Amino acid sequence: MADLNDTSSTKQRLNRFKTKAKSGRYQPRTLQRVSVTKWEADTDLEQGLHGSSTSSPANTVGLLYLAFQTLGVVYGDIATSPLYVFAHIFETPPSEADVIGALSLVLWSLSTIVSFKYALIVLRASDSGQGGTFALYSLLKRAGHFRTGGQAHPTDATLERYSFAQGSQRSTSLQQRSRTDSVDWRTRLARNGTYQQVIMVLVVFGVGAIIGDGVLTPAISVLSSIEGLHHVAYIGQGTIVGIALAIICVLFLIQRFGTRIVGSVFSPVILLWLLCNAIIGIFNMHAYGAGVFRAFGPNYWFAYLLRNGSQGWKSLGGIVLCITGAEALFADLGHFSMKSIQLSTLGLVWPTLMLTYLGQASYIIKHPDMVSTAYYSSVPQTVFWPMFVLAVMSAIIASQALISAVFSIVFQAISQGFFPRFHVQHTSDHVFGQVYIPVVNYVLMALTMIVVGIFQTSDRLGNAYGLAVVWDMLLTTQFLALVMLTVWRLPTPVAVCFHLFFSAIEGTYFSACAEKVPTGGWFSIMMALIFGGIMLLWFWGSTHKHAFFAKRFNPHIKKLEDLLVATADSEDETAPHKLCLVHDEKQVSALRYCILAGSCSACRCCLFK
């Protein structure tokens, strides 16, 4: 009799939920306050820009517009690198051979790291449309059956994402490599306990370094742009700092409008900046000679390093500035799509940057004494002031790439159990990864303003900048090589060649940047330790909490599963059994997963909270 009463009361609660869902009054607690009906648009993500193979005029226009929006969000940092790259490479007037050698390193770094590694390879390692270090960790985690506490359910090993379709219907957009039941050396590696712990620690401190860089990038980009006012009139450093603090405050306050609005406002500026720089580069090559095209030969950068020895190695700390911001291509993937970022990178950003650096090198060869002000000196006087204003605006926008990346990283960290469940606002009804986290935004704003107040000048901040970026690139190479072996299961020589090639390049850059540790690079290390320690501490507490609740709920799981089976014949799209996770088994394991995971914030099937 008691069981019948329990079943009756449960059905009444389900009916109340259906009524609220139909009227739009049901509000999930973890994510943005939207109705279940509104979130049904998310089913389009499974067949949308992230995984669609169909082509139509509407899709083409949408892809082009999304690629346009990436300009103002993803490329601000890397697009403004021509302002200071050559000035940081050479401390004294260089010879023509050294200019060609340094230019060759810049061109080949852009081609191999930005275009080849990130745009063509790394972007393919997304986790259901999400990018960044945590996306790679999530792929490795599923491949190795990482346990985060409690008793893992067998069906969780094949869990990919949620779906509003029936549990027996597997999403056609999930392109999965066939799995084998045999336990080979790759599987044993992925399931090794020591390997899993090392991966987790590296991921945490790598992400901590990027979050710290999210503090440094707005500080140095805004401060350096305002310091350009020294070229106009005498302005005290205190005034410069005050203006920079006001701009930083406005920059973070507009983040609440979301990626779509911010990208639409910032993208025209970056587009105009890139095109104008390319035109000026072509003009300089016409005026001062096009002999710089020989820098495409790899023998020139090799001869440059041999000829300059240790001094050439130290100059790599300046050359690496041409690729800072490349990590944003992957970290900001959740805000856009793979195709949109590839289109904007290969179709616009990469060729315009190449023309810009070629034009600057042509000018420096004829005017080596002007290398410290290479960018502004190479701009024709007739367009100097418009380009100066555009440079200031672009430098301010440059910080947007890391700000958006931090939102995506923290969102993924929350779903993985490494951060508290901050309120996450989804700023788009169509792109799930476009998120805004108010707490993180205001913490970043406060820390950035403190950093500007302490360091005062961009020269002091410059020594702390770049180390975290190269560290993240190096970690991405290691993790992607493991993904190739254990998730994609590519031939071993392919993964080894990828690992050795890019580790050699990025390891060399990292060794040059490590020289900055005593003079400011320590700040990046300190931020990585602080944020990494917070994430590890929270993960430890969450793991023990999940283990406790899993043990407590296990006796009741079977009854709840029976309830779902009892309502399985319902045709109502808002019935609980309709909300499931895509896997090989029946849909009831979605409920088991949500209970064992403590109602994780990554899915929206947590109805029994």
Short mmCIF file of C-alpha atoms in Angstrom, two decimals, residues 12-375:
data_model
loop_
_atom_site.label_atom_id
_atom_site.label_comp_id
_atom_site.label_asym_id
_atom_site.label_seq_id
_atom_site.Cartn_x
_atom_site.Cartn_y
_atom_site.Cartn_z
CA GLN A 12 1.68 13.80 -9.29
CA ARG A 13 5.08 15.50 -9.10
CA LEU A 14 5.78 14.48 -12.71
CA ASN A 15 2.45 15.92 -13.81
CA ARG A 16 3.25 19.21 -12.07
CA PHE A 17 6.61 19.29 -13.85
CA LYS A 18 4.94 18.67 -17.24
CA THR A 19 2.52 21.53 -16.60
CA LYS A 20 5.36 23.89 -15.73
CA ALA A 21 7.39 22.80 -18.74
CA LYS A 22 4.48 23.36 -21.12
CA SER A 23 3.82 26.81 -19.71
CA GLY A 24 7.50 27.74 -19.77
CA ARG A 25 7.63 28.15 -15.97
CA TYR A 26 10.16 25.37 -15.36
CA GLN A 27 13.58 26.89 -14.68
CA PRO A 28 16.77 24.83 -14.35
CA ARG A 29 18.81 25.94 -11.36
CA THR A 30 22.34 25.60 -12.67
CA LEU A 31 22.17 27.19 -16.10
CA GLN A 32 20.55 30.33 -17.39
CA ARG A 33 16.92 30.82 -16.47
CA VAL A 34 15.29 29.48 -19.63
CA SER A 35 12.42 27.10 -20.20
CA VAL A 36 12.73 23.52 -21.38
CA THR A 37 10.80 24.48 -24.51
CA LYS A 38 13.34 27.19 -25.30
CA TRP A 39 16.23 24.78 -24.78
CA GLU A 40 14.73 22.40 -27.35
CA ALA A 41 16.58 24.60 -29.85
CA ASP A 42 19.73 22.89 -28.57
CA THR A 43 18.80 19.78 -30.51
CA ASP A 44 19.85 21.77 -33.57
CA LEU A 45 23.40 21.76 -32.23
CA GLU A 46 23.66 18.06 -33.04
CA GLN A 47 22.95 18.82 -36.70
CA GLY A 48 24.14 22.44 -36.73
CA LEU A 49 27.35 24.19 -37.54
CA HIS A 50 29.39 21.93 -35.31
CA GLY A 51 28.59 18.81 -37.20
CA SER A 52 26.50 19.58 -40.26
CA SER A 53 27.60 18.18 -43.56
CA THR A 54 24.79 19.66 -45.62
CA SER A 55 25.17 22.85 -47.62
CA SER A 56 22.58 25.52 -48.31
CA PRO A 57 22.56 29.29 -48.89
CA ALA A 58 21.24 29.89 -45.38
CA ASN A 59 23.99 27.77 -43.83
CA THR A 60 26.62 29.52 -45.95
CA VAL A 61 25.45 32.98 -44.90
CA GLY A 62 25.32 31.90 -41.27
CA LEU A 63 28.82 30.46 -41.49
CA LEU A 64 30.18 33.65 -43.05
CA TYR A 65 28.55 35.79 -40.37
CA LEU A 66 29.90 33.54 -37.62
CA ALA A 67 33.37 33.75 -39.20
CA PHE A 68 33.02 37.54 -39.21
CA GLN A 69 32.15 37.52 -35.50
CA THR A 70 35.28 35.52 -34.69
CA LEU A 71 37.44 38.46 -35.77
CA GLY A 72 36.48 40.61 -32.80
CA VAL A 73 36.62 37.81 -30.23
CA VAL A 74 39.33 35.34 -31.25
CA TYR A 75 41.96 37.32 -33.17
CA GLY A 76 42.40 40.58 -31.28
CA ASP A 77 45.62 39.41 -29.62
CA ILE A 78 47.36 37.85 -32.61
CA ALA A 79 46.18 40.61 -34.97
CA THR A 80 47.86 43.36 -32.92
CA SER A 81 51.21 41.55 -32.65
CA PRO A 82 52.75 43.58 -35.54
CA LEU A 83 52.72 46.58 -33.21
CA TYR A 84 55.63 45.25 -31.17
CA VAL A 85 57.18 42.04 -32.60
CA PHE A 86 60.21 43.50 -34.41
CA ALA A 87 60.81 46.00 -31.61
CA HIS A 88 61.17 43.10 -29.14
CA ILE A 89 63.35 40.99 -31.48
CA PHE A 90 66.14 43.53 -32.05
CA GLU A 91 67.72 45.67 -29.36
CA THR A 92 70.13 47.33 -31.81
CA PRO A 93 69.86 48.21 -35.53
CA PRO A 94 69.95 44.87 -37.41
CA SER A 95 71.68 43.88 -40.62
CA GLU A 96 69.70 42.88 -43.71
CA ALA A 97 70.59 39.21 -43.19
CA ASP A 98 69.30 39.32 -39.61
CA VAL A 99 66.05 41.00 -40.68
CA ILE A 100 65.46 38.31 -43.31
CA GLY A 101 66.31 35.54 -40.80
CA ALA A 102 63.98 36.92 -38.11
CA LEU A 103 61.24 37.46 -40.70
CA SER A 104 61.65 33.85 -41.83
CA LEU A 105 61.11 32.68 -38.24
CA VAL A 106 57.98 34.85 -37.95
CA LEU A 107 56.50 33.58 -41.22
CA TRP A 108 57.23 29.92 -40.50
CA SER A 109 55.94 30.21 -36.91
CA LEU A 110 52.65 31.66 -38.13
CA SER A 111 52.33 28.97 -40.79
CA THR A 112 53.19 25.95 -38.64
CA ILE A 113 51.67 26.90 -35.27
CA VAL A 114 48.65 29.00 -36.19
CA SER A 115 47.58 27.70 -39.60
CA PHE A 116 48.74 24.09 -39.58
CA LYS A 117 48.64 22.99 -35.94
CA TYR A 118 45.69 24.92 -34.54
CA ALA A 119 43.47 25.67 -37.55
CA LEU A 120 43.83 22.31 -39.29
CA ILE A 121 44.54 19.78 -36.51
CA VAL A 122 43.79 20.97 -32.96
CA LEU A 123 40.32 22.31 -33.79
CA ARG A 124 39.26 18.76 -34.71
CA ALA A 125 39.80 17.62 -31.10
CA SER A 126 36.68 19.33 -29.79
CA ASP A 127 34.50 17.81 -27.09
CA SER A 128 30.95 18.21 -28.43
CA GLY A 129 31.87 21.62 -29.83
CA GLN A 130 33.88 22.77 -26.80
CA GLY A 131 37.58 23.56 -27.09
CA GLY A 132 40.53 24.25 -24.83
CA THR A 133 42.64 22.17 -22.48
CA PHE A 134 39.63 20.79 -20.62
CA ALA A 135 38.14 19.52 -23.89
CA LEU A 136 41.23 17.39 -24.46
CA TYR A 137 41.09 16.28 -20.82
CA SER A 138 37.45 15.26 -21.25
CA LEU A 139 38.32 13.11 -24.29
CA LEU A 140 41.18 11.44 -22.42
CA LYS A 141 38.99 11.03 -19.36
CA ARG A 142 36.35 9.05 -21.22
CA ALA A 143 38.93 6.98 -23.08
CA GLY A 144 40.60 6.00 -19.79
CA HIS A 145 37.38 5.62 -17.74
CA PHE A 146 38.62 8.21 -15.25
CA ARG A 147 36.72 7.93 -11.98
CA THR A 148 35.71 11.06 -10.12
CA GLY A 149 34.30 9.35 -7.06
CA GLY A 150 31.71 6.74 -6.33
CA GLN A 151 30.97 3.65 -8.38
CA ALA A 152 31.15 4.24 -12.11
CA HIS A 153 28.32 2.83 -14.19
CA PRO A 154 29.36 0.76 -17.25
CA THR A 155 27.29 2.85 -19.66
CA ASP A 156 29.12 6.04 -18.65
CA ALA A 157 32.14 4.91 -20.67
CA THR A 158 30.28 5.64 -23.94
CA LEU A 159 28.53 8.79 -22.74
CA GLU A 160 28.92 11.65 -25.20
CA ARG A 161 26.23 14.28 -24.71
CA TYR A 162 22.55 14.71 -23.91
CA SER A 163 19.79 14.40 -26.48
CA PHE A 164 16.05 15.03 -26.65
CA ALA A 165 15.70 11.97 -28.87
CA GLN A 166 14.80 8.51 -27.65
CA GLY A 167 17.67 6.79 -25.86
CA SER A 168 17.71 3.95 -28.40
CA GLN A 169 18.27 6.43 -31.23
CA ARG A 170 21.96 7.26 -31.48
CA SER A 171 22.78 10.73 -32.78
CA THR A 172 23.99 10.60 -36.36
CA SER A 173 26.24 13.63 -35.83
CA LEU A 174 28.47 11.86 -33.35
CA GLN A 175 31.30 10.69 -35.54
CA GLN A 176 32.96 8.03 -33.43
CA ARG A 177 35.84 5.79 -34.32
CA SER A 178 34.91 2.16 -33.78
CA ARG A 179 35.92 0.84 -30.37
CA THR A 180 37.42 -2.53 -29.73
CA ASP A 181 36.80 -4.67 -26.70
CA SER A 182 40.35 -6.00 -26.73
CA VAL A 183 42.69 -4.46 -24.19
CA ASP A 184 45.82 -3.36 -26.05
CA TRP A 185 48.71 -1.19 -24.88
CA ARG A 186 46.79 2.00 -25.71
CA THR A 187 43.90 0.99 -23.47
CA ARG A 188 46.24 -0.03 -20.66
CA LEU A 189 47.98 3.34 -20.94
CA ALA A 190 44.69 5.25 -20.84
CA ARG A 191 43.52 3.33 -17.75
CA ASN A 192 46.80 3.53 -15.83
CA GLY A 193 46.21 5.24 -12.48
CA THR A 194 49.53 7.13 -12.40
CA TYR A 195 49.00 8.34 -15.95
CA GLN A 196 45.55 9.65 -15.04
CA GLN A 197 46.83 11.54 -12.00
CA VAL A 198 49.69 13.14 -13.96
CA ILE A 199 47.31 14.20 -16.73
CA MET A 200 44.91 15.77 -14.23
CA VAL A 201 47.64 17.77 -12.45
CA LEU A 202 49.12 19.03 -15.74
CA VAL A 203 45.69 20.04 -17.00
CA VAL A 204 44.83 21.89 -13.81
CA PHE A 205 48.03 23.93 -13.68
CA GLY A 206 47.96 24.54 -17.42
CA VAL A 207 44.43 25.90 -17.14
CA GLY A 208 45.48 27.92 -14.09
CA ALA A 209 48.22 29.56 -16.17
CA ILE A 210 45.74 30.49 -18.91
CA ILE A 211 43.33 32.00 -16.36
CA GLY A 212 46.26 34.00 -15.03
CA ASP A 213 47.02 35.09 -18.58
CA GLY A 214 43.40 36.25 -18.76
CA VAL A 215 44.42 38.79 -16.14
CA LEU A 216 47.68 39.84 -17.82
CA THR A 217 46.39 40.19 -21.39
CA PRO A 218 43.74 42.88 -20.73
CA ALA A 219 46.21 44.74 -18.51
CA ILE A 220 49.08 44.86 -21.01
CA SER A 221 46.94 45.38 -24.12
CA VAL A 222 44.96 48.31 -22.70
CA LEU A 223 47.97 49.89 -20.97
CA SER A 224 50.21 49.64 -24.04
CA SER A 225 47.53 51.17 -26.26
CA ILE A 226 47.02 54.15 -23.95
CA GLU A 227 50.77 54.67 -23.62
CA GLY A 228 50.69 55.51 -27.31
CA LEU A 229 49.35 58.91 -26.24
CA HIS A 230 52.94 59.80 -25.35
CA HIS A 231 53.46 60.25 -29.12
CA VAL A 232 50.75 62.91 -29.17
CA ALA A 233 51.41 65.05 -26.10
CA TYR A 234 53.03 64.89 -22.70
CA ILE A 235 50.76 62.99 -20.34
CA GLY A 236 51.84 61.82 -16.90
CA GLN A 237 52.01 58.11 -16.14
CA GLY A 238 49.39 58.53 -13.40
CA THR A 239 46.93 59.84 -15.98
CA ILE A 240 47.77 56.95 -18.31
CA VAL A 241 47.04 54.45 -15.53
CA GLY A 242 43.76 56.17 -14.65
CA ILE A 243 42.55 56.09 -18.27
CA ALA A 244 43.58 52.44 -18.56
CA LEU A 245 41.63 51.51 -15.41
CA ALA A 246 38.51 53.25 -16.74
CA ILE A 247 38.74 51.41 -20.09
CA ILE A 248 39.29 48.06 -18.34
CA CYS A 249 36.19 48.66 -16.24
CA VAL A 250 34.08 49.37 -19.35
CA LEU A 251 35.59 46.40 -21.19
CA PHE A 252 34.52 43.94 -18.51
CA LEU A 253 31.11 45.54 -17.94
CA ILE A 254 30.07 44.99 -21.58
CA GLN A 255 30.83 41.26 -21.36
CA ARG A 256 27.32 40.61 -20.04
CA PHE A 257 25.89 41.38 -23.49
CA GLY A 258 27.37 38.11 -24.76
CA THR A 259 29.70 36.95 -27.50
CA ARG A 260 27.31 37.76 -30.35
CA ILE A 261 26.91 41.44 -29.41
CA VAL A 262 30.56 41.92 -28.43
CA GLY A 263 31.77 40.18 -31.57
CA SER A 264 29.48 42.23 -33.80
CA VAL A 265 30.81 45.48 -32.27
CA PHE A 266 34.51 44.54 -32.22
CA SER A 267 34.75 42.60 -35.50
CA PRO A 268 34.48 45.59 -37.90
CA VAL A 269 37.42 47.23 -36.11
CA ILE A 270 39.66 44.15 -36.39
CA LEU A 271 38.58 43.56 -40.00
CA LEU A 272 39.50 47.13 -40.95
CA TRP A 273 42.75 46.83 -38.98
CA LEU A 274 43.84 43.66 -40.80
CA LEU A 275 42.95 44.95 -44.26
CA CYS A 276 44.64 48.32 -43.74
CA ASN A 277 47.81 46.65 -42.46
CA ALA A 278 47.88 44.34 -45.48
CA ILE A 279 47.52 47.30 -47.86
CA ILE A 280 50.30 49.20 -46.06
CA GLY A 281 52.48 46.08 -46.23
CA ILE A 282 51.99 45.84 -50.00
CA PHE A 283 52.78 49.56 -50.31
CA ASN A 284 56.02 49.17 -48.32
CA MET A 285 57.15 46.21 -50.42
CA HIS A 286 56.51 48.25 -53.56
CA ALA A 287 58.35 51.27 -52.14
CA TYR A 288 61.32 49.57 -50.47
CA GLY A 289 61.74 46.33 -52.40
CA ALA A 290 60.13 42.90 -52.55
CA GLY A 291 63.32 40.98 -51.82
CA VAL A 292 61.84 39.98 -48.45
CA PHE A 293 59.93 37.16 -50.16
CA ARG A 294 63.09 35.08 -49.99
CA ALA A 295 62.39 34.78 -46.23
CA PHE A 296 60.02 31.92 -47.09
CA GLY A 297 63.11 29.76 -47.52
CA PRO A 298 63.74 27.81 -44.27
CA ASN A 299 67.51 28.10 -44.74
CA TYR A 300 67.36 31.77 -43.74
CA TRP A 301 65.99 31.20 -40.23
CA PHE A 302 68.40 28.30 -39.73
CA ALA A 303 71.36 30.48 -40.74
CA TYR A 304 70.08 33.30 -38.49
CA LEU A 305 70.11 31.07 -35.39
CA LEU A 306 73.56 29.64 -36.22
CA ARG A 307 75.04 33.07 -36.91
CA ASN A 308 73.75 34.77 -33.74
CA GLY A 309 74.15 31.89 -31.27
CA SER A 310 72.85 32.72 -27.78
CA GLN A 311 71.71 36.15 -28.92
CA GLY A 312 69.55 34.53 -31.59
CA TRP A 313 68.12 32.16 -28.99
CA LYS A 314 67.21 35.10 -26.73
CA SER A 315 65.50 36.84 -29.65
CA LEU A 316 63.03 33.94 -29.78
CA GLY A 317 61.36 35.55 -26.76
CA GLY A 318 60.37 38.39 -29.09
CA ILE A 319 59.56 36.23 -32.09
CA VAL A 320 57.10 34.15 -30.06
CA LEU A 321 54.97 37.28 -29.65
CA CYS A 322 53.79 36.82 -33.25
CA ILE A 323 51.87 33.67 -32.23
CA THR A 324 50.57 34.74 -28.82
CA GLY A 325 46.82 34.47 -29.17
CA ALA A 326 46.96 31.26 -31.21
CA GLU A 327 45.67 29.31 -28.20
CA ALA A 328 42.48 31.40 -28.36
CA LEU A 329 41.55 29.67 -31.63
CA PHE A 330 40.97 26.46 -29.68
CA ALA A 331 39.94 27.90 -26.32
CA ASP A 332 37.17 30.02 -27.93
CA LEU A 333 35.88 27.16 -30.09
CA GLY A 334 32.76 26.76 -27.95
CA HIS A 335 31.70 30.30 -28.80
CA PHE A 336 31.73 29.60 -32.55
CA SER A 337 32.44 26.52 -34.67
CA MET A 338 35.39 24.76 -36.25
CA LYS A 339 34.50 25.79 -39.80
CA SER A 340 33.99 29.46 -38.93
CA ILE A 341 37.39 29.71 -37.19
CA GLN A 342 39.14 27.83 -39.99
CA LEU A 343 37.53 30.09 -42.59
CA SER A 344 38.55 33.33 -40.85
CA THR A 345 42.06 32.07 -40.05
CA LEU A 346 43.04 30.70 -43.44
CA GLY A 347 40.96 33.09 -45.53
CA LEU A 348 41.81 36.41 -43.87
CA VAL A 349 43.94 36.53 -40.72
CA TRP A 350 46.91 34.44 -41.86
CA PRO A 351 47.45 36.07 -45.30
CA THR A 352 46.98 39.64 -44.01
CA LEU A 353 49.45 39.09 -41.16
CA MET A 354 52.00 37.65 -43.59
CA LEU A 355 51.72 40.74 -45.82
CA THR A 356 52.01 43.02 -42.78
CA TYR A 357 55.23 41.45 -41.53
CA LEU A 358 56.71 41.35 -45.05
CA GLY A 359 56.02 45.08 -45.47
CA GLN A 360 57.55 45.95 -42.09
CA ALA A 361 60.69 43.95 -42.90
CA SER A 362 61.06 45.80 -46.23
CA TYR A 363 60.96 49.10 -44.36
CA ILE A 364 63.41 47.97 -41.63
CA ILE A 365 65.98 46.81 -44.21
CA LYS A 366 66.09 50.38 -45.60
CA HIS A 367 65.74 52.07 -42.18
CA PRO A 368 67.40 49.80 -39.55
CA ASP A 369 67.68 52.67 -37.03
CA MET A 370 63.86 52.79 -36.81
CA VAL A 371 63.44 49.19 -35.66
CA SER A 372 62.30 50.21 -32.16
CA THR A 373 59.28 51.98 -33.71
CA ALA A 374 58.98 49.75 -36.75
CA TYR A 375 55.21 49.73 -37.01
#
